[in-house]
Amino acid sequence: MINSKSEIAVINSAGITLTLESTGIFLGILVSASVLSGVTVTVISKMNRISNSITQIEKALEEEAINTEKIREIDRTLALHIQEYVNRKDVIQMLLGQLNEKIDHKFRRVLFYTRDI
């Protein structure tokens, strides 16, 4: 049926009148709802990516903390080995100095003994 405002109206058996204006409004609502759902999906997917990134960063930080503790332990053992090396070096130098003094003493005794002969 066509009325004076040049609108087309369709009346179905349920008694609902559809005009071009009401159809346009209904289609506008559907398009807006689909755009809104698309934006919602985009926002949710970005939030999921951010959440996954945060989880990965937390795991990386935990791994770094474990590695830092390992480095501290290695540093402690290295310091102990260095101190042990210094102690051994001092002992060996002391022993070599004592041997050198003994050898010098023996040579001096031999030298004096040979002079006496």
mmCIF file of N, CA and C in Angstrom:
data_model
loop_
_atom_site.group_PDB
_atom_site.id
_atom_site.type_symbol
_atom_site.label_atom_id
_atom_site.label_comp_id
_atom_site.label_asym_id
_atom_site.label_seq_id
_atom_site.Cartn_x
_atom_site.Cartn_y
_atom_site.Cartn_z
ATOM 1 N N MET A 1 0.822 -1.161 0.000
ATOM 2 C CA MET A 1 0.000 0.000 0.000
ATOM 3 C C MET A 1 0.881 1.243 0.000
ATOM 4 N N ILE A 2 0.525 2.263 -0.736
ATOM 5 C CA ILE A 2 1.300 3.504 -0.828
ATOM 6 C C ILE A 2 0.457 4.614 -0.220
ATOM 7 N N ASN A 3 1.035 5.369 0.736
ATOM 8 C CA ASN A 3 0.299 6.496 1.300
ATOM 9 C C ASN A 3 0.855 7.801 0.759
ATOM 10 N N SER A 4 0.376 8.905 1.266
ATOM 11 C CA SER A 4 0.677 10.215 0.714
ATOM 12 C C SER A 4 2.123 10.647 0.945
ATOM 13 N N LYS A 5 2.821 10.061 1.895
ATOM 14 C CA LYS A 5 4.211 10.444 2.170
ATOM 15 C C LYS A 5 5.173 9.635 1.310
ATOM 16 N N SER A 6 4.720 8.968 0.318
ATOM 17 C CA SER A 6 5.446 8.088 -0.589
ATOM 18 C C SER A 6 6.272 7.054 0.171
ATOM 19 N N GLU A 7 5.626 6.436 1.123
ATOM 20 C CA GLU A 7 6.219 5.338 1.869
ATOM 21 C C GLU A 7 5.499 4.068 1.469
ATOM 22 N N ILE A 8 6.225 3.018 1.476
ATOM 23 C CA ILE A 8 5.636 1.725 1.171
ATOM 24 C C ILE A 8 5.412 1.023 2.491
ATOM 25 N N ALA A 9 4.228 0.589 2.728
ATOM 26 C CA ALA A 9 3.907 -0.101 3.972
ATOM 27 C C ALA A 9 3.456 -1.502 3.633
ATOM 28 N N VAL A 10 3.963 -2.441 4.410
ATOM 29 C CA VAL A 10 3.588 -3.825 4.214
ATOM 30 C C VAL A 10 2.978 -4.295 5.511
ATOM 31 N N ILE A 11 1.819 -4.873 5.435
ATOM 32 C CA ILE A 11 1.170 -5.413 6.618
ATOM 33 C C ILE A 11 1.161 -6.929 6.452
ATOM 34 N N ASN A 12 1.786 -7.596 7.403
ATOM 35 C CA ASN A 12 1.770 -9.054 7.323
ATOM 36 C C ASN A 12 0.651 -9.596 8.188
ATOM 37 N N SER A 13 0.546 -10.878 8.247
ATOM 38 C CA SER A 13 -0.573 -11.504 8.933
ATOM 39 C C SER A 13 -0.555 -11.269 10.428
ATOM 40 N N ALA A 14 0.580 -10.917 11.035
ATOM 41 C CA ALA A 14 0.657 -10.694 12.480
ATOM 42 C C ALA A 14 0.209 -9.288 12.832
ATOM 43 N N GLY A 15 -0.008 -8.456 11.888
ATOM 44 C CA GLY A 15 -0.463 -7.110 12.157
ATOM 45 C C GLY A 15 0.666 -6.116 12.345
ATOM 46 N N ILE A 16 1.892 -6.438 11.933
ATOM 47 C CA ILE A 16 3.033 -5.530 12.060
ATOM 48 C C ILE A 16 3.152 -4.758 10.763
ATOM 49 N N THR A 17 3.270 -3.470 10.893
ATOM 50 C CA THR A 17 3.389 -2.613 9.719
ATOM 51 C C THR A 17 4.858 -2.278 9.513
ATOM 52 N N LEU A 18 5.373 -2.596 8.343
ATOM 53 C CA LEU A 18 6.753 -2.284 8.009
ATOM 54 C C LEU A 18 6.758 -1.185 6.975
ATOM 55 N N THR A 19 7.419 -0.106 7.321
ATOM 56 C CA THR A 19 7.578 0.991 6.363
ATOM 57 C C THR A 19 9.053 1.084 6.025
ATOM 58 N N LEU A 20 9.408 1.876 5.020
ATOM 59 C CA LEU A 20 10.815 2.076 4.672
ATOM 60 C C LEU A 20 11.573 2.692 5.845
ATOM 61 N N GLU A 21 10.930 3.589 6.555
ATOM 62 C CA GLU A 21 11.573 4.238 7.698
ATOM 63 C C GLU A 21 11.842 3.234 8.813
ATOM 64 N N SER A 22 10.831 2.405 9.138
ATOM 65 C CA SER A 22 11.025 1.427 10.210
ATOM 66 C C SER A 22 12.028 0.359 9.780
ATOM 67 N N THR A 23 12.021 -0.016 8.508
ATOM 68 C CA THR A 23 12.997 -0.974 8.009
ATOM 69 C C THR A 23 14.401 -0.388 8.069
ATOM 70 N N GLY A 24 14.535 0.890 7.730
ATOM 71 C CA GLY A 24 15.838 1.569 7.804
ATOM 72 C C GLY A 24 16.339 1.639 9.235
ATOM 73 N N ILE A 25 15.446 1.926 10.153
ATOM 74 C CA ILE A 25 15.827 1.983 11.573
ATOM 75 C C ILE A 25 16.252 0.591 12.039
ATOM 76 N N PHE A 26 15.471 -0.427 11.643
ATOM 77 C CA PHE A 26 15.807 -1.792 12.043
ATOM 78 C C PHE A 26 17.154 -2.217 11.465
ATOM 79 N N LEU A 27 17.402 -1.911 10.188
ATOM 80 C CA LEU A 27 18.693 -2.230 9.577
ATOM 81 C C LEU A 27 19.826 -1.433 10.224
ATOM 82 N N GLY A 28 19.557 -0.192 10.579
ATOM 83 C CA GLY A 28 20.558 0.628 11.277
ATOM 84 C C GLY A 28 20.919 0.032 12.620
ATOM 85 N N ILE A 29 19.915 -0.459 13.335
ATOM 86 C CA ILE A 29 20.171 -1.105 14.626
ATOM 87 C C ILE A 29 20.998 -2.366 14.423
ATOM 88 N N LEU A 30 20.668 -3.169 13.391
ATOM 89 C CA LEU A 30 21.431 -4.387 13.119
ATOM 90 C C LEU A 30 22.886 -4.071 12.751
ATOM 91 N N VAL A 31 23.090 -3.072 11.912
ATOM 92 C CA VAL A 31 24.452 -2.684 11.524
ATOM 93 C C VAL A 31 25.211 -2.170 12.738
ATOM 94 N N SER A 32 24.560 -1.344 13.546
ATOM 95 C CA SER A 32 25.219 -0.824 14.745
ATOM 96 C C SER A 32 25.577 -1.948 15.708
ATOM 97 N N ALA A 33 24.682 -2.910 15.865
ATOM 98 C CA ALA A 33 24.949 -4.040 16.745
ATOM 99 C C ALA A 33 26.103 -4.877 16.210
ATOM 100 N N SER A 34 26.163 -5.074 14.897
ATOM 101 C CA SER A 34 27.267 -5.856 14.329
ATOM 102 C C SER A 34 28.585 -5.099 14.452
ATOM 103 N N VAL A 35 28.576 -3.793 14.244
ATOM 104 C CA VAL A 35 29.791 -2.994 14.417
ATOM 105 C C VAL A 35 30.222 -3.017 15.882
ATOM 106 N N LEU A 36 29.259 -2.880 16.776
ATOM 107 C CA LEU A 36 29.566 -2.914 18.210
ATOM 108 C C LEU A 36 30.129 -4.270 18.615
ATOM 109 N N SER A 37 29.566 -5.356 18.062
ATOM 110 C CA SER A 37 30.106 -6.682 18.380
ATOM 111 C C SER A 37 31.507 -6.842 17.790
ATOM 112 N N GLY A 38 31.744 -6.292 16.609
ATOM 113 C CA GLY A 38 33.091 -6.340 16.013
ATOM 114 C C GLY A 38 34.100 -5.585 16.864
ATOM 115 N N VAL A 39 33.732 -4.403 17.347
ATOM 116 C CA VAL A 39 34.618 -3.624 18.210
ATOM 117 C C VAL A 39 34.855 -4.373 19.517
ATOM 118 N N THR A 40 33.794 -5.004 20.044
ATOM 119 C CA THR A 40 33.936 -5.766 21.283
ATOM 120 C C THR A 40 34.906 -6.929 21.092
ATOM 121 N N VAL A 41 34.787 -7.637 19.979
ATOM 122 C CA VAL A 41 35.693 -8.752 19.693
ATOM 123 C C VAL A 41 37.126 -8.238 19.564
ATOM 124 N N THR A 42 37.315 -7.103 18.897
ATOM 125 C CA THR A 42 38.657 -6.533 18.737
ATOM 126 C C THR A 42 39.252 -6.157 20.088
ATOM 127 N N VAL A 43 38.457 -5.512 20.935
ATOM 128 C CA VAL A 43 38.941 -5.109 22.260
ATOM 129 C C VAL A 43 39.286 -6.335 23.098
ATOM 130 N N ILE A 44 38.428 -7.342 23.051
ATOM 131 C CA ILE A 44 38.682 -8.554 23.837
ATOM 132 C C ILE A 44 39.938 -9.263 23.339
ATOM 133 N N SER A 45 40.129 -9.334 22.027
ATOM 134 C CA SER A 45 41.331 -9.996 21.501
ATOM 135 C C SER A 45 42.591 -9.216 21.876
ATOM 136 N N LYS A 46 42.526 -7.876 21.863
ATOM 137 C CA LYS A 46 43.682 -7.078 22.281
ATOM 138 C C LYS A 46 43.968 -7.277 23.767
ATOM 139 N N MET A 47 42.915 -7.368 24.575
ATOM 140 C CA MET A 47 43.106 -7.608 26.008
ATOM 141 C C MET A 47 43.728 -8.983 26.237
ATOM 142 N N ASN A 48 43.300 -9.980 25.452
ATOM 143 C CA ASN A 48 43.892 -11.317 25.575
ATOM 144 C C ASN A 48 45.364 -11.298 25.192
ATOM 145 N N ARG A 49 45.708 -10.554 24.114
ATOM 146 C CA ARG A 49 47.114 -10.448 23.720
ATOM 147 C C ARG A 49 47.938 -9.761 24.804
ATOM 148 N N ILE A 50 47.375 -8.718 25.404
ATOM 149 C CA ILE A 50 48.070 -8.017 26.492
ATOM 150 C C ILE A 50 48.247 -8.952 27.681
ATOM 151 N N SER A 51 47.205 -9.702 28.007
ATOM 152 C CA SER A 51 47.289 -10.654 29.117
ATOM 153 C C SER A 51 48.343 -11.718 28.846
ATOM 154 N N ASN A 52 48.397 -12.225 27.622
ATOM 155 C CA ASN A 52 49.413 -13.214 27.257
ATOM 156 C C ASN A 52 50.813 -12.611 27.334
ATOM 157 N N SER A 53 50.946 -11.360 26.901
ATOM 158 C CA SER A 53 52.245 -10.695 26.979
ATOM 159 C C SER A 53 52.674 -10.528 28.427
ATOM 160 N N ILE A 54 51.755 -10.155 29.296
ATOM 161 C CA ILE A 54 52.076 -9.999 30.718
ATOM 162 C C ILE A 54 52.491 -11.333 31.315
ATOM 163 N N THR A 55 51.797 -12.400 30.942
ATOM 164 C CA THR A 55 52.147 -13.733 31.434
ATOM 165 C C THR A 55 53.544 -14.125 30.967
ATOM 166 N N GLN A 56 53.864 -13.855 29.706
ATOM 167 C CA GLN A 56 55.193 -14.164 29.189
ATOM 168 C C GLN A 56 56.260 -13.343 29.907
ATOM 169 N N ILE A 57 55.972 -12.081 30.184
ATOM 170 C CA ILE A 57 56.928 -11.226 30.899
ATOM 171 C C ILE A 57 57.141 -11.751 32.309
ATOM 172 N N GLU A 58 56.075 -12.177 32.970
ATOM 173 C CA GLU A 58 56.211 -12.736 34.322
ATOM 174 C C GLU A 58 57.086 -13.988 34.300
ATOM 175 N N LYS A 59 56.869 -14.864 33.315
ATOM 176 C CA LYS A 59 57.689 -16.068 33.207
ATOM 177 C C LYS A 59 59.148 -15.711 32.949
ATOM 178 N N ALA A 60 59.368 -14.713 32.084
ATOM 179 C CA ALA A 60 60.744 -14.289 31.788
ATOM 180 C C ALA A 60 61.407 -13.709 33.027
ATOM 181 N N LEU A 61 60.658 -12.943 33.823
ATOM 182 C CA LEU A 61 61.213 -12.374 35.050
ATOM 183 C C LEU A 61 61.539 -13.465 36.065
ATOM 184 N N GLU A 62 60.683 -14.471 36.163
ATOM 185 C CA GLU A 62 60.964 -15.587 37.064
ATOM 186 C C GLU A 62 62.233 -16.317 36.625
ATOM 187 N N GLU A 63 62.377 -16.526 35.324
ATOM 188 C CA GLU A 63 63.571 -17.186 34.805
ATOM 189 C C GLU A 63 64.812 -16.337 35.067
ATOM 190 N N GLU A 64 64.686 -15.026 34.894
ATOM 191 C CA GLU A 64 65.804 -14.125 35.179
ATOM 192 C C GLU A 64 66.177 -14.152 36.655
ATOM 193 N N ALA A 65 65.180 -14.248 37.522
ATOM 194 C CA ALA A 65 65.468 -14.329 38.959
ATOM 195 C C ALA A 65 66.222 -15.615 39.276
ATOM 196 N N ILE A 66 65.828 -16.718 38.651
ATOM 197 C CA ILE A 66 66.528 -17.989 38.854
ATOM 198 C C ILE A 66 67.961 -17.886 38.341
ATOM 199 N N ASN A 67 68.121 -17.282 37.153
ATOM 200 C CA ASN A 67 69.460 -17.120 36.589
ATOM 201 C C ASN A 67 70.320 -16.204 37.451
ATOM 202 N N THR A 68 69.712 -15.169 38.018
ATOM 203 C CA THR A 68 70.451 -14.264 38.888
ATOM 204 C C THR A 68 70.951 -14.998 40.121
ATOM 205 N N GLU A 69 70.123 -15.854 40.681
ATOM 206 C CA GLU A 69 70.535 -16.633 41.849
ATOM 207 C C GLU A 69 71.673 -17.589 41.475
ATOM 208 N N LYS A 70 71.597 -18.193 40.293
ATOM 209 C CA LYS A 70 72.675 -19.070 39.837
ATOM 210 C C LYS A 70 73.975 -18.287 39.678
ATOM 211 N N ILE A 71 73.877 -17.079 39.141
ATOM 212 C CA ILE A 71 75.063 -16.237 38.962
ATOM 213 C C ILE A 71 75.661 -15.883 40.314
ATOM 214 N N ARG A 72 74.829 -15.566 41.290
ATOM 215 C CA ARG A 72 75.340 -15.266 42.636
ATOM 216 C C ARG A 72 76.072 -16.470 43.220
ATOM 217 N N GLU A 73 75.502 -17.652 43.047
ATOM 218 C CA GLU A 73 76.133 -18.867 43.565
ATOM 219 C C GLU A 73 77.475 -19.114 42.877
ATOM 220 N N ILE A 74 77.515 -18.940 41.572
ATOM 221 C CA ILE A 74 78.761 -19.112 40.830
ATOM 222 C C ILE A 74 79.789 -18.067 41.275
ATOM 223 N N ASP A 75 79.342 -16.844 41.507
ATOM 224 C CA ASP A 75 80.245 -15.790 41.972
ATOM 225 C C ASP A 75 80.833 -16.139 43.335
ATOM 226 N N ARG A 76 79.993 -16.683 44.227
ATOM 227 C CA ARG A 76 80.492 -17.096 45.549
ATOM 228 C C ARG A 76 81.532 -18.199 45.425
ATOM 229 N N THR A 77 81.238 -19.205 44.597
ATOM 230 C CA THR A 77 82.202 -20.308 44.455
ATOM 231 C C THR A 77 83.487 -19.811 43.793
ATOM 232 N N LEU A 78 83.368 -18.887 42.854
ATOM 233 C CA LEU A 78 84.555 -18.326 42.221
ATOM 234 C C LEU A 78 85.397 -17.566 43.236
ATOM 235 N N ALA A 79 84.758 -16.795 44.097
ATOM 236 C CA ALA A 79 85.488 -16.068 45.130
ATOM 237 C C ALA A 79 86.201 -17.041 46.064
ATOM 238 N N LEU A 80 85.549 -18.154 46.404
ATOM 239 C CA LEU A 80 86.194 -19.161 47.247
ATOM 240 C C LEU A 80 87.400 -19.786 46.546
ATOM 241 N N HIS A 81 87.258 -20.096 45.262
ATOM 242 C CA HIS A 81 88.367 -20.682 44.523
ATOM 243 C C HIS A 81 89.529 -19.698 44.394
ATOM 244 N N ILE A 82 89.212 -18.441 44.177
ATOM 245 C CA ILE A 82 90.268 -17.425 44.086
ATOM 246 C C ILE A 82 91.002 -17.313 45.415
ATOM 247 N N GLN A 83 90.275 -17.292 46.517
ATOM 248 C CA GLN A 83 90.912 -17.210 47.825
ATOM 249 C C GLN A 83 91.773 -18.445 48.092
ATOM 250 N N GLU A 84 91.273 -19.612 47.691
ATOM 251 C CA GLU A 84 92.043 -20.842 47.854
ATOM 252 C C GLU A 84 93.326 -20.784 47.025
ATOM 253 N N TYR A 85 93.230 -20.258 45.807
ATOM 254 C CA TYR A 85 94.407 -20.107 44.948
ATOM 255 C C TYR A 85 95.425 -19.164 45.593
ATOM 256 N N VAL A 86 94.973 -18.035 46.112
ATOM 257 C CA VAL A 86 95.877 -17.078 46.750
ATOM 258 C C VAL A 86 96.558 -17.723 47.945
ATOM 259 N N ASN A 87 95.804 -18.464 48.758
ATOM 260 C CA ASN A 87 96.380 -19.135 49.918
ATOM 261 C C ASN A 87 97.437 -20.165 49.499
ATOM 262 N N ARG A 88 97.130 -20.965 48.489
ATOM 263 C CA ARG A 88 98.091 -21.963 48.005
ATOM 264 C C ARG A 88 99.345 -21.282 47.462
ATOM 265 N N LYS A 89 99.148 -20.192 46.720
ATOM 266 C CA LYS A 89 100.281 -19.468 46.161
ATOM 267 C C LYS A 89 101.181 -18.947 47.279
ATOM 268 N N ASP A 90 100.588 -18.390 48.326
ATOM 269 C CA ASP A 90 101.375 -17.887 49.462
ATOM 270 C C ASP A 90 102.135 -19.014 50.145
ATOM 271 N N VAL A 91 101.478 -20.157 50.335
ATOM 272 C CA VAL A 91 102.139 -21.300 50.978
ATOM 273 C C VAL A 91 103.300 -21.786 50.117
ATOM 274 N N ILE A 92 103.102 -21.895 48.822
ATOM 275 C CA ILE A 92 104.154 -22.368 47.927
ATOM 276 C C ILE A 92 105.318 -21.383 47.910
ATOM 277 N N GLN A 93 105.013 -20.081 47.881
ATOM 278 C CA GLN A 93 106.092 -19.092 47.925
ATOM 279 C C GLN A 93 106.872 -19.189 49.228
ATOM 280 N N MET A 94 106.178 -19.408 50.327
ATOM 281 C CA MET A 94 106.849 -19.553 51.612
ATOM 282 C C MET A 94 107.739 -20.801 51.607
ATOM 283 N N LEU A 95 107.221 -21.923 51.092
ATOM 284 C CA LEU A 95 108.017 -23.147 51.030
ATOM 285 C C LEU A 95 109.221 -22.987 50.109
ATOM 286 N N LEU A 96 109.013 -22.327 48.973
ATOM 287 C CA LEU A 96 110.140 -22.095 48.062
ATOM 288 C C LEU A 96 111.188 -21.192 48.712
ATOM 289 N N GLY A 97 110.737 -20.198 49.464
ATOM 290 C CA GLY A 97 111.678 -19.329 50.176
ATOM 291 C C GLY A 97 112.466 -20.119 51.212
ATOM 292 N N GLN A 98 111.812 -21.012 51.934
ATOM 293 C CA GLN A 98 112.505 -21.850 52.917
ATOM 294 C C GLN A 98 113.506 -22.774 52.235
ATOM 295 N N LEU A 99 113.102 -23.376 51.105
ATOM 296 C CA LEU A 99 114.031 -24.243 50.366
ATOM 297 C C LEU A 99 115.227 -23.452 49.856
ATOM 298 N N ASN A 100 114.976 -22.256 49.376
ATOM 299 C CA ASN A 100 116.061 -21.408 48.885
ATOM 300 C C ASN A 100 117.035 -21.080 50.016
ATOM 301 N N GLU A 101 116.504 -20.781 51.199
ATOM 302 C CA GLU A 101 117.376 -20.503 52.345
ATOM 303 C C GLU A 101 118.167 -21.741 52.749
ATOM 304 N N LYS A 102 117.547 -22.914 52.743
ATOM 305 C CA LYS A 102 118.255 -24.153 53.074
ATOM 306 C C LYS A 102 119.386 -24.418 52.084
ATOM 307 N N ILE A 103 119.059 -24.231 50.787
ATOM 308 C CA ILE A 103 120.062 -24.478 49.745
ATOM 309 C C ILE A 103 121.224 -23.497 49.904
ATOM 310 N N ASP A 104 120.910 -22.220 50.130
ATOM 311 C CA ASP A 104 121.964 -21.224 50.344
ATOM 312 C C ASP A 104 122.799 -21.591 51.561
ATOM 313 N N HIS A 105 122.153 -22.027 52.625
ATOM 314 C CA HIS A 105 122.865 -22.419 53.844
ATOM 315 C C HIS A 105 123.799 -23.599 53.567
ATOM 316 N N LYS A 106 123.285 -24.597 52.829
ATOM 317 C CA LYS A 106 124.106 -25.774 52.507
ATOM 318 C C LYS A 106 125.305 -25.367 51.644
ATOM 319 N N PHE A 107 125.071 -24.497 50.646
ATOM 320 C CA PHE A 107 126.174 -24.068 49.799
ATOM 321 C C PHE A 107 127.206 -23.280 50.601
ATOM 322 N N ARG A 108 126.742 -22.436 51.518
ATOM 323 C CA ARG A 108 127.683 -21.680 52.353
ATOM 324 C C ARG A 108 128.503 -22.628 53.232
ATOM 325 N N ARG A 109 127.848 -23.641 53.789
ATOM 326 C CA ARG A 109 128.573 -24.618 54.614
ATOM 327 C C ARG A 109 129.599 -25.376 53.781
ATOM 328 N N VAL A 110 129.178 -25.768 52.571
ATOM 329 C CA VAL A 110 130.100 -26.475 51.683
ATOM 330 C C VAL A 110 131.255 -25.545 51.303
ATOM 331 N N LEU A 111 130.947 -24.290 51.024
ATOM 332 C CA LEU A 111 131.981 -23.320 50.657
ATOM 333 C C LEU A 111 132.976 -23.146 51.810
ATOM 334 N N PHE A 112 132.475 -22.979 53.026
ATOM 335 C CA PHE A 112 133.381 -22.825 54.187
ATOM 336 C C PHE A 112 134.149 -24.127 54.440
ATOM 337 N N TYR A 113 133.500 -25.252 54.228
ATOM 338 C CA TYR A 113 134.153 -26.538 54.446
ATOM 339 C C TYR A 113 135.291 -26.709 53.435
ATOM 340 N N THR A 114 135.019 -26.337 52.182
ATOM 341 C CA THR A 114 136.061 -26.465 51.167
ATOM 342 C C THR A 114 137.193 -25.461 51.412
ATOM 343 N N ARG A 115 136.931 -24.325 51.959
ATOM 344 C CA ARG A 115 137.980 -23.373 52.282
ATOM 345 C C ARG A 115 138.867 -23.920 53.408
ATOM 346 N N ASP A 116 138.188 -24.583 54.319
ATOM 347 C CA ASP A 116 138.949 -25.139 55.435
ATOM 348 C C ASP A 116 139.871 -26.256 54.960
ATOM 349 N N ILE A 117 139.457 -26.978 53.970
ATOM 350 C CA ILE A 117 140.264 -28.089 53.493
ATOM 351 C C ILE A 117 141.386 -27.494 52.699
#
